[in-house]
């Protein structure tokens, strides 16, 4: 019988050895869904900016669903966690569901989940999404004669809500919008083809949704065939191959998240009032390889004049 | 009317290399036949053809008027582990064997059935009386006897033994052979055994010596083999 | 308190993953086929479950649909390796490879949320995490116990016999192929069950959620077997061994997370701990 209990007893015992030192002060948990450069940047920004005396403890689920549950259990079981910050939509959603009855302040960094959709008033988010106007302005800078862009967007509730805002912003700049909504990956191959894009369109614009962001190589084929631009709304898609994008720097997201959480813990703000905090600082990210090949002329020819100097003040993105 | 085993002019070859070249014989019920011959003369192949595990390429093997290849007959080989399920108990092995043969009908193993089984197995060897014990824990001889016991409980077929004692030490081997013959005396079906050891001829009533895929000698054991015959069989 | 909580956490996680480990145990220990396909059918079950619950809004119906899909996956992996046409490991890797696409087709995108789907039970609707986890674990436990009870009778004997000596089973006149296929279907349906119940609890189905599950299942099954005091191979024994192994695995996992091992060394540490447990218990067996 000893055989069964021995490993448990060892684990039990080691627990007390370390428990003393770590439970002394209150802590903040920062949970990363996986090991990724962009996530590490958010972590870096968060830790750098954190001003409270609470220690920031970083957990990493390493991309495994079973680890996430264990991490949330560990946080829930350990005393002294004053607040929990999670990165990304799915992780934040799971944490919001998990801590529903425990009334711990939750912060979703780089997430866009409203407290009402998960019924958890303790949740607030730092949204790293960009207003459509900033994206359109960048396009206008690069291609001054732009008259129409094509928006490819996933057919889900959250993304559909953004279409009217996008169209409104485009209208104020005198740009027409062709909207293509896609249900699924197969739908994408059928609906987004060189012939389905309007002839006078200057660029395909994608926003931050799983579906389109995961299909950048396919979108690149279409835009290269037509000689138009692929513009995205975050840094990650530019790393994947989008020509340029307007977005929020991951580091900055971490910084703002730390500020919001600090205010909530010091009770100068209430989570439900913060809701979804939009980021204010935006940067333009450029695929450096593409930029260089445009200068040397080895890139696929565009069918209109562009002003590459419009991107000169943007921050280039090196492929990882 | 029982016709016994009728083997008619059978042939068999592996990759165009003929092993059995036209063999015919009859065996009546109650006869105990030993098949002898040197290594590779085709004795094991002949037994497989008789049991129906392999189909002859020419000729036919009939037992009581039915082709054996249509209804294969199990045989007791030298490696009993092939015919038992090692990590199961004796009772579970019996269940698997007898369920397949419809010896256990719906309703499963009743206590009466288990009692009879225990009595029967105990009469073969005391170690087999413990139905819950694992087959793995039995010795080589006990496993052979257990397998023999299973074969004997199957109705109306021949008892085929393929060197079933040869992997055992002399003492266990003798015990297994004696038990086999004890049971065989009450049997009204043919018994065929393939053997390496000429000493085993004492258990048989008739022997068939093979050489080069054909029958070299076929006669009752009452006429013992002469020294010259032994030399020419094993040359 | 903290230790008790992590023990509770480990046990509830263990019951969530128990069908997966038991399924792998059936194919690995009883059928003697190294079948990694539960890694794929886990996700398949999750995807079909998520899609079905979004359409029908019926938890139990979706659960059955997910399990059926898993069973189908098992049938396919058996057909691939039937008559030694393909090495069993290759066949299951092939299935995982193909299922990635199949799962994407069903999901339509890499990740779908099932929102506030609930588990109806006794006229109440449970939406929150803790009660869903409790009910999910209990449902897994009930299904596993029922299955174990069924297999502990004479039916399960045939499954074990086919794994142990399929040549004899054929000679005796059993259809050993059908029995082996049934076994693989069962093991994959169980993996799908684990996937489906995980989905309802965490609230989404993801194309990558099966990552590392074959490892967890096989390791915990073997760790459970090596630390369990009972040696005879029975279905109840297998169930207990798997739950024991999983509990230990998740307990250690939560300890490692508690000590906050850096991600770089996390899996290394976990691996070494598991190796030490496996080795230590082997030594004791020899004595």
XYZ file of N, CA and C in Angstrom, chain B residues 90 94 98 103 112-131 144-154 159 179 183 186-187:
120
model
N -7.865 -20.465 -15.329
C -8.273 -21.720 -15.954
C -9.737 -21.666 -16.360
N -11.415 -22.036 -20.085
C -12.435 -23.035 -20.419
C -13.648 -22.340 -21.029
N -15.107 -23.214 -24.654
C -16.352 -23.951 -24.773
C -17.500 -23.079 -25.258
N -20.596 -25.340 -26.225
C -20.738 -26.255 -25.093
C -21.340 -25.519 -23.905
N -23.158 -25.772 -10.993
C -23.097 -27.195 -11.318
C -22.010 -27.442 -12.361
N -22.008 -26.572 -13.357
C -21.032 -26.671 -14.438
C -19.622 -26.540 -13.870
N -19.439 -25.554 -13.002
C -18.112 -25.328 -12.435
C -17.667 -26.515 -11.583
N -18.611 -27.079 -10.873
C -18.272 -28.229 -10.017
C -17.814 -29.421 -10.853
N -18.592 -29.692 -11.901
C -18.228 -30.809 -12.783
C -16.865 -30.578 -13.408
N -16.671 -29.330 -13.834
C -15.408 -28.978 -14.489
C -14.244 -29.201 -13.546
N -14.435 -28.765 -12.302
C -13.365 -28.881 -11.325
C -13.016 -30.352 -11.080
N -14.057 -31.160 -10.970
C -13.866 -32.591 -10.747
C -13.085 -33.204 -11.906
N -13.512 -32.823 -13.103
C -12.906 -33.362 -14.321
C -11.430 -32.969 -14.413
N -11.161 -31.674 -14.212
C -9.780 -31.198 -14.350
C -8.887 -31.776 -13.257
N -9.469 -31.945 -12.065
C -8.698 -32.501 -10.954
C -8.276 -33.936 -11.279
N -9.142 -34.631 -11.983
C -8.814 -36.014 -12.334
C -7.663 -36.066 -13.330
N -7.481 -34.995 -14.086
C -6.351 -34.954 -15.019
C -5.075 -34.622 -14.263
N -5.143 -33.573 -13.465
C -3.974 -33.188 -12.664
C -4.464 -32.377 -11.474
N -3.968 -32.678 -10.265
C -4.478 -31.965 -9.083
C -4.321 -30.448 -9.194
N -3.252 -29.989 -9.868
C -3.010 -28.541 -9.939
C -4.085 -27.818 -10.721
N -4.806 -28.544 -11.574
C -5.823 -27.892 -12.401
C -7.130 -27.706 -11.635
N -7.188 -28.272 -10.415
C -8.428 -28.189 -9.640
C -8.762 -26.772 -9.215
N -7.753 -25.937 -9.082
C -8.004 -24.553 -8.667
C -8.367 -23.720 -9.886
N -9.660 -23.560 -10.123
C -10.116 -22.922 -11.363
C -9.724 -21.461 -11.446
N 0.148 -28.604 -20.866
C -0.162 -29.600 -21.895
C -1.353 -30.444 -21.491
N -1.381 -30.839 -20.222
C -2.484 -31.674 -19.759
C -3.799 -30.898 -19.768
N -3.708 -29.636 -19.413
C -4.899 -28.786 -19.421
C -5.448 -28.682 -20.844
N -4.542 -28.459 -21.788
C -4.944 -28.333 -23.186
C -5.553 -29.645 -23.670
N -4.929 -30.726 -23.271
C -5.438 -32.048 -23.639
C -6.855 -32.226 -23.089
N -7.008 -31.817 -21.834
C -8.318 -31.906 -21.205
C -9.355 -31.110 -21.972
N -8.968 -29.908 -22.432
C -9.886 -29.071 -23.205
C -10.257 -29.760 -24.505
N -9.250 -30.353 -25.163
C -9.495 -31.016 -26.453
C -10.428 -32.212 -26.277
N -10.219 -32.950 -25.194
C -11.016 -34.157 -24.984
C -12.474 -33.833 -24.702
N -12.723 -32.642 -24.152
C -14.104 -32.261 -23.866
C -14.865 -31.847 -25.108
N -14.137 -31.564 -26.182
C -14.845 -31.227 -27.424
C -15.380 -32.517 -28.028
N -8.284 -36.804 -32.055
C -7.286 -36.216 -31.169
C -5.978 -36.151 -31.946
N -0.773 -40.111 -19.321
C -2.140 -39.604 -19.158
C -2.870 -39.625 -20.496
N -6.396 -41.635 -21.384
C -7.637 -41.088 -21.935
C -7.950 -41.717 -23.283
N -10.196 -44.799 -23.744
C -11.656 -44.708 -23.690
C -12.237 -43.987 -24.908
N -11.341 -43.593 -25.819
C -11.766 -42.746 -26.930
C -12.248 -43.610 -28.079
